[in-house]
Amino acid sequence: MCPPTYFRVTYSINPWMDPAKPVDPALALLQWEDLRDRYRALGHTVEILQPLPGLPDMVFAANGATVVDGRVLGARFANAERTAEAPAHREWFLGRGFAEVHDPVHINEGEGDFVVTASWLLAGRGFRSSPLSHAEAQEFFGRPVIGLELVDPRFYHLDTALAVLSGDDIMYYPEAFSPGSRAVLAHLFPTALTATADDAAALGLNAVSDGLHVLLPAGAGGLFRPLHDRGYEPVGVDMSELHKAGGSVKCCTLELRD
Ligand code: ARG
């Protein structure tokens, strides 16, 4: 995770971002600290990436890389405003002794568009990550990649429209995907939990699960009951300030999967 020290909405690269609507930096920090503390209270280790001035979106650490089995696929950002985040992430991984750190050729925004399930690497395209990055990721990780086309600009990253709950159990918002990708999801995940438009708009799919606890924005109230009924423990967190930049729980969390 990367603290929101320099977090502001100073430019707009997705429909949620309006530089005319101010964020409350102190509240953003409290919300971020609350999320960090909840992970720790659940027994998870949280590593901290140093934030850099001039990179207000760096708090969205999920976009900086994708890590599977200790192999690190670096990011290459679509927008110039975020380009400089990628090397900061790569240096962190190299400094921590990760031996396999790949500097990508094609644009990919890390776990924003790569979602790891037990059997597949789900890969979003349409707004940010290049379709060419899907083949690059498949080759690097040796995992079958399932490409998914995003069609609603509010759900510009795959992790705003789909989350893994455990293994190959997922939840997603069907309307965020093209008809073909929707059919692929229904085929691969016939028992998946599907979200309503309201819960998706609350960024309820931007969730992190450890297989039991599912941390998600508190505003996605409609997801709590179905999650509970499937045997999960939903944990609602208030991420209102981060939401103003189009991000929430998952965006703030890059999973190392140790
Ligand atoms: N403002 C950021 C952007 O548009 C938000 C990134 C959210 N991160 C995510 N993993 N979806 O790039």
CSV table of C-alpha atoms and ligand atoms in Angstrom, one decimal:
chain,number,residue,atom,x,y,z
A,1,MET,CA,0.0,0.0,0.0
A,2,CYS,CA,1.1,3.6,-0.6
A,3,PRO,CA,-0.1,6.3,1.7
A,4,PRO,CA,-2.2,9.1,0.1
A,5,THR,CA,0.3,11.8,1.2
A,6,TYR,CA,0.1,13.6,-2.2
A,7,PHE,CA,-3.4,12.4,-3.1
A,8,ARG,CA,-5.6,15.0,-4.8
A,9,VAL,CA,-7.8,15.1,-7.9
A,10,THR,CA,-5.9,17.6,-10.1
A,11,TYR,CA,-6.6,16.0,-13.5
A,12,SER,CA,-9.3,13.7,-14.9
A,13,ILE,CA,-8.5,10.4,-16.5
A,14,ASN,CA,-11.7,8.6,-15.7
A,15,PRO,CA,-15.4,9.8,-15.3
A,16,TRP,CA,-15.2,9.9,-11.5
A,17,MET,CA,-12.5,12.5,-11.4
A,18,ASP,CA,-13.6,16.1,-11.3
A,19,PRO,CA,-10.8,18.5,-10.3
A,20,ALA,CA,-13.5,21.0,-9.4
A,21,LYS,CA,-14.7,18.8,-6.5
A,22,PRO,CA,-12.1,19.0,-3.8
A,23,VAL,CA,-10.9,16.0,-1.8
A,24,ASP,CA,-10.3,16.2,1.9
A,25,PRO,CA,-6.7,15.0,2.2
A,26,ALA,CA,-6.9,14.5,6.0
A,27,LEU,CA,-10.0,12.3,5.7
A,28,ALA,CA,-8.4,10.4,2.8
A,29,LEU,CA,-5.5,9.6,5.1
A,30,LEU,CA,-7.8,8.5,7.9
A,31,GLN,CA,-9.7,6.2,5.5
A,32,TRP,CA,-6.5,4.7,4.1
A,33,GLU,CA,-5.1,4.2,7.6
A,34,ASP,CA,-8.3,2.5,8.6
A,35,LEU,CA,-8.0,0.1,5.6
A,36,ARG,CA,-4.4,-0.6,6.4
A,37,ASP,CA,-5.2,-1.3,10.1
A,38,ARG,CA,-8.0,-3.6,9.2
A,39,TYR,CA,-5.7,-5.8,7.1
A,40,ARG,CA,-3.2,-5.9,10.0
A,41,ALA,CA,-6.0,-6.7,12.5
A,42,LEU,CA,-7.0,-9.7,10.2
A,43,GLY,CA,-3.4,-10.9,10.4
A,44,HIS,CA,-2.1,-9.7,7.1
A,45,THR,CA,1.3,-8.1,6.5
A,46,VAL,CA,1.2,-4.6,5.0
A,47,GLU,CA,4.3,-3.3,3.2
A,48,ILE,CA,4.5,0.4,2.6
A,49,LEU,CA,5.6,2.0,-0.7
A,50,GLN,CA,7.0,5.6,-0.2
A,51,PRO,CA,4.7,8.1,-2.0
A,52,LEU,CA,6.2,10.6,-4.4
A,53,PRO,CA,5.3,14.2,-4.8
A,54,GLY,CA,3.6,15.0,-8.1
A,55,LEU,CA,2.0,11.6,-8.4
A,56,PRO,CA,-1.5,12.1,-6.8
A,57,ASP,CA,-2.8,8.7,-7.9
A,58,MET,CA,0.1,6.7,-6.5
A,59,VAL,CA,-2.2,5.8,-3.6
A,60,PHE,CA,-3.7,3.3,-6.0
A,61,ALA,CA,-0.9,0.8,-5.5
A,62,ALA,CA,-2.8,-2.0,-7.3
A,63,ASN,CA,-1.9,-0.4,-10.6
A,64,GLY,CA,1.9,-0.7,-10.1
A,65,ALA,CA,2.5,-4.4,-10.8
A,66,THR,CA,1.0,-7.9,-10.9
A,67,VAL,CA,2.6,-10.5,-8.7
A,68,VAL,CA,2.0,-14.3,-9.1
A,69,ASP,CA,4.2,-16.9,-7.4
A,70,GLY,CA,6.8,-14.3,-6.7
A,71,ARG,CA,7.1,-13.3,-10.3
A,72,VAL,CA,6.6,-9.6,-10.8
A,73,LEU,CA,5.1,-8.1,-14.0
A,74,GLY,CA,5.7,-4.4,-13.9
A,75,ALA,CA,3.3,-1.8,-15.1
A,76,ARG,CA,3.3,0.6,-18.0
A,77,PHE,CA,0.7,3.3,-17.6
A,78,ALA,CA,-1.7,4.5,-20.3
A,79,ASN,CA,-1.8,8.1,-19.1
A,80,ALA,CA,1.3,10.4,-18.9
A,81,GLU,CA,0.1,11.6,-15.5
A,82,ARG,CA,0.9,8.2,-13.9
A,83,THR,CA,3.9,7.0,-16.0
A,84,ALA,CA,6.4,7.7,-13.3
A,85,GLU,CA,4.7,5.4,-10.8
A,86,ALA,CA,5.9,2.3,-12.7
A,87,PRO,CA,9.7,2.6,-12.0
A,88,ALA,CA,9.0,3.4,-8.3
A,89,HIS,CA,7.2,0.0,-8.0
A,90,ARG,CA,9.8,-1.9,-9.9
A,91,GLU,CA,12.6,-0.4,-7.7
A,92,TRP,CA,10.6,-1.5,-4.6
A,93,PHE,CA,10.4,-5.1,-5.8
A,94,LEU,CA,14.1,-5.2,-6.8
A,95,GLY,CA,15.0,-3.7,-3.5
A,96,ARG,CA,13.0,-6.4,-1.7
A,97,GLY,CA,14.9,-9.2,-3.5
A,98,PHE,CA,12.3,-10.2,-6.0
A,99,ALA,CA,14.4,-11.9,-8.7
A,100,GLU,CA,12.0,-12.0,-11.6
A,101,VAL,CA,10.8,-8.5,-12.3
A,102,HIS,CA,9.7,-7.9,-15.9
A,103,ASP,CA,9.6,-4.5,-17.4
A,104,PRO,CA,6.7,-4.8,-19.8
A,105,VAL,CA,6.7,-3.8,-23.5
A,106,HIS,CA,3.0,-3.3,-23.7
A,107,ILE,CA,0.7,-1.0,-21.6
A,108,ASN,CA,-0.8,-2.7,-18.6
A,109,GLU,CA,-2.0,-1.1,-15.4
A,110,GLY,CA,-1.1,-3.9,-13.0
A,111,GLU,CA,-3.8,-5.5,-10.9
A,112,GLY,CA,-6.2,-2.8,-12.2
A,113,ASP,CA,-6.6,-5.0,-15.2
A,114,PHE,CA,-5.1,-8.3,-14.2
A,115,VAL,CA,-7.2,-10.4,-11.8
A,116,VAL,CA,-5.8,-13.7,-10.5
A,117,THR,CA,-8.2,-16.6,-9.9
A,118,ALA,CA,-7.1,-20.2,-9.1
A,119,SER,CA,-7.3,-21.3,-12.7
A,120,TRP,CA,-6.9,-18.2,-14.8
A,121,LEU,CA,-5.5,-14.7,-15.2
A,122,LEU,CA,-8.4,-12.6,-16.1
A,123,ALA,CA,-7.3,-9.6,-18.1
A,124,GLY,CA,-9.2,-6.4,-18.9
A,125,ARG,CA,-9.0,-4.2,-22.0
A,126,GLY,CA,-10.9,-1.4,-23.6
A,127,PHE,CA,-9.8,1.6,-21.6
A,128,ARG,CA,-6.3,1.2,-20.2
A,129,SER,CA,-4.4,-2.0,-20.6
A,130,SER,CA,-3.5,-3.0,-24.2
A,131,PRO,CA,-4.8,-6.3,-25.5
A,132,LEU,CA,-1.1,-7.0,-26.4
A,133,SER,CA,-0.3,-7.0,-22.7
A,134,HIS,CA,-2.5,-10.1,-22.3
A,135,ALA,CA,-0.2,-12.2,-24.4
A,136,GLU,CA,2.8,-10.7,-22.6
A,137,ALA,CA,1.3,-11.7,-19.2
A,138,GLN,CA,0.4,-15.2,-20.4
A,139,GLU,CA,4.0,-15.7,-21.6
A,140,PHE,CA,5.5,-14.3,-18.4
A,141,PHE,CA,3.3,-16.1,-15.9
A,142,GLY,CA,2.6,-19.3,-17.8
A,143,ARG,CA,-1.0,-19.0,-16.8
A,144,PRO,CA,-4.0,-19.1,-19.2
A,145,VAL,CA,-5.2,-15.5,-19.8
A,146,ILE,CA,-8.8,-14.8,-20.4
A,147,GLY,CA,-9.2,-11.4,-22.1
A,148,LEU,CA,-12.3,-9.4,-21.1
A,149,GLU,CA,-13.6,-6.3,-22.9
A,150,LEU,CA,-14.8,-3.4,-20.7
A,151,VAL,CA,-17.4,-1.2,-22.3
A,152,ASP,CA,-18.6,1.3,-19.6
A,153,PRO,CA,-16.1,4.2,-18.9
A,154,ARG,CA,-17.1,4.2,-15.2
A,155,PHE,CA,-15.6,0.7,-15.0
A,156,TYR,CA,-12.4,1.5,-16.8
A,157,HIS,CA,-10.3,-1.1,-14.9
A,158,LEU,CA,-11.2,-4.8,-14.6
A,159,ASP,CA,-10.9,-4.5,-10.8
A,160,THR,CA,-13.8,-1.9,-10.7
A,161,ALA,CA,-16.1,-4.5,-12.2
A,162,LEU,CA,-14.9,-7.9,-10.9
A,163,ALA,CA,-13.3,-9.3,-7.8
A,164,VAL,CA,-12.1,-12.8,-6.8
A,165,LEU,CA,-13.7,-14.1,-3.6
A,166,SER,CA,-11.7,-17.4,-3.3
A,167,GLY,CA,-10.3,-19.9,-5.8
A,168,ASP,CA,-12.5,-19.5,-8.9
A,169,ASP,CA,-15.4,-17.9,-7.0
A,170,ILE,CA,-15.9,-14.4,-8.3
A,171,MET,CA,-18.3,-11.5,-8.1
A,172,TYR,CA,-18.8,-9.1,-11.0
A,173,TYR,CA,-21.1,-6.6,-12.7
A,174,PRO,CA,-22.2,-8.0,-16.1
A,175,GLU,CA,-23.2,-4.7,-17.7
A,176,ALA,CA,-19.6,-3.5,-17.5
A,177,PHE,CA,-18.6,-6.1,-20.2
A,178,SER,CA,-19.2,-6.6,-23.9
A,179,PRO,CA,-21.7,-9.2,-24.8
A,180,GLY,CA,-19.0,-11.7,-25.8
A,181,SER,CA,-17.1,-11.2,-22.6
A,182,ARG,CA,-20.3,-11.5,-20.6
A,183,ALA,CA,-20.9,-14.9,-22.2
A,184,VAL,CA,-17.3,-16.0,-21.4
A,185,LEU,CA,-17.8,-15.0,-17.8
A,186,ALA,CA,-21.1,-16.8,-17.6
A,187,HIS,CA,-19.5,-19.9,-19.1
A,188,LEU,CA,-16.4,-20.0,-16.8
A,189,PHE,CA,-18.2,-18.8,-13.7
A,190,PRO,CA,-21.8,-20.1,-13.8
A,191,THR,CA,-22.3,-19.7,-10.0
A,192,ALA,CA,-20.7,-16.3,-9.7
A,193,LEU,CA,-22.3,-13.5,-7.6
A,194,THR,CA,-23.5,-10.7,-9.8
A,195,ALA,CA,-23.8,-7.2,-8.6
A,196,THR,CA,-26.6,-4.6,-9.2
A,197,ALA,CA,-25.9,-1.3,-10.9
A,198,ASP,CA,-26.1,0.5,-7.5
A,199,ASP,CA,-23.5,-1.7,-5.8
A,200,ALA,CA,-21.3,-1.5,-8.9
A,201,ALA,CA,-21.6,2.3,-8.8
A,202,ALA,CA,-20.6,2.3,-5.1
A,203,LEU,CA,-17.4,0.5,-6.4
A,204,GLY,CA,-18.5,-2.6,-4.5
A,205,LEU,CA,-16.6,-4.8,-6.9
A,206,ASN,CA,-13.4,-3.0,-6.0
A,207,ALA,CA,-13.0,-5.5,-3.1
A,208,VAL,CA,-10.2,-7.5,-1.6
A,209,SER,CA,-10.8,-11.0,-0.2
A,210,ASP,CA,-8.5,-13.2,1.8
A,211,GLY,CA,-10.8,-16.2,1.1
A,212,LEU,CA,-12.9,-15.5,4.1
A,213,HIS,CA,-13.0,-11.7,4.8
A,214,VAL,CA,-14.1,-9.5,2.0
A,215,LEU,CA,-13.2,-5.9,2.4
A,216,LEU,CA,-15.3,-3.6,0.3
A,217,PRO,CA,-16.8,-0.1,0.3
A,218,ALA,CA,-19.5,0.2,2.9
A,219,GLY,CA,-21.8,1.9,0.4
A,220,ALA,CA,-22.2,-1.4,-1.6
A,221,GLY,CA,-24.8,-2.5,0.9
A,222,GLY,CA,-26.6,-5.0,-1.4
A,223,LEU,CA,-23.5,-7.2,-1.6
A,224,PHE,CA,-23.2,-7.9,2.2
A,225,ARG,CA,-26.1,-10.4,2.5
A,226,PRO,CA,-25.2,-12.5,-0.6
A,227,LEU,CA,-21.6,-12.6,0.5
A,228,HIS,CA,-22.6,-13.7,3.9
A,229,ASP,CA,-24.9,-16.4,2.5
A,230,ARG,CA,-21.9,-17.8,0.5
A,231,GLY,CA,-19.9,-18.1,3.7
A,232,TYR,CA,-17.8,-15.0,3.5
A,233,GLU,CA,-17.5,-12.2,6.1
A,234,PRO,CA,-18.0,-8.9,4.5
A,235,VAL,CA,-16.1,-6.0,6.0
A,236,GLY,CA,-17.4,-2.5,5.0
A,237,VAL,CA,-15.0,0.4,4.9
A,238,ASP,CA,-15.6,4.0,4.1
A,239,MET,CA,-13.4,5.1,1.1
A,240,SER,CA,-15.4,8.2,0.1
A,241,GLU,CA,-12.4,10.4,-0.6
A,242,LEU,CA,-10.6,7.8,-2.8
A,243,HIS,CA,-13.8,7.2,-4.6
A,244,LYS,CA,-13.6,10.8,-6.0
A,245,ALA,CA,-10.6,9.6,-8.0
A,246,GLY,CA,-12.4,6.4,-9.2
A,247,GLY,CA,-10.7,4.1,-6.7
A,248,SER,CA,-11.6,2.1,-3.6
A,249,VAL,CA,-10.4,-0.8,-1.5
A,250,LYS,CA,-8.8,-3.0,-4.2
A,251,CYS,CA,-7.2,0.0,-6.0
A,252,CYS,CA,-5.3,0.8,-2.8
A,253,THR,CA,-4.0,-2.7,-2.4
A,254,LEU,CA,-1.4,-4.5,-4.5
A,255,GLU,CA,-1.4,-8.2,-3.4
A,256,LEU,CA,2.0,-9.9,-3.0
A,257,ARG,CA,0.4,-13.4,-2.6
A,258,ASP,CA,3.3,-14.7,-0.4
B,1,ARG,N1,-7.5,7.9,-10.6
B,1,ARG,C1,-6.9,6.6,-10.9
B,1,ARG,C2,-6.9,6.3,-12.4
B,1,ARG,O1,-7.8,6.7,-13.0
B,1,ARG,C3,-7.7,5.5,-10.2
B,1,ARG,C4,-7.1,4.2,-10.2
B,1,ARG,C5,-7.9,3.1,-9.6
B,1,ARG,N2,-7.2,1.9,-9.5
B,1,ARG,C6,-7.7,0.7,-9.8
B,1,ARG,N3,-7.0,-0.3,-9.5
B,1,ARG,N4,-8.8,0.6,-10.4
B,1,ARG,O2,-5.9,5.7,-12.9
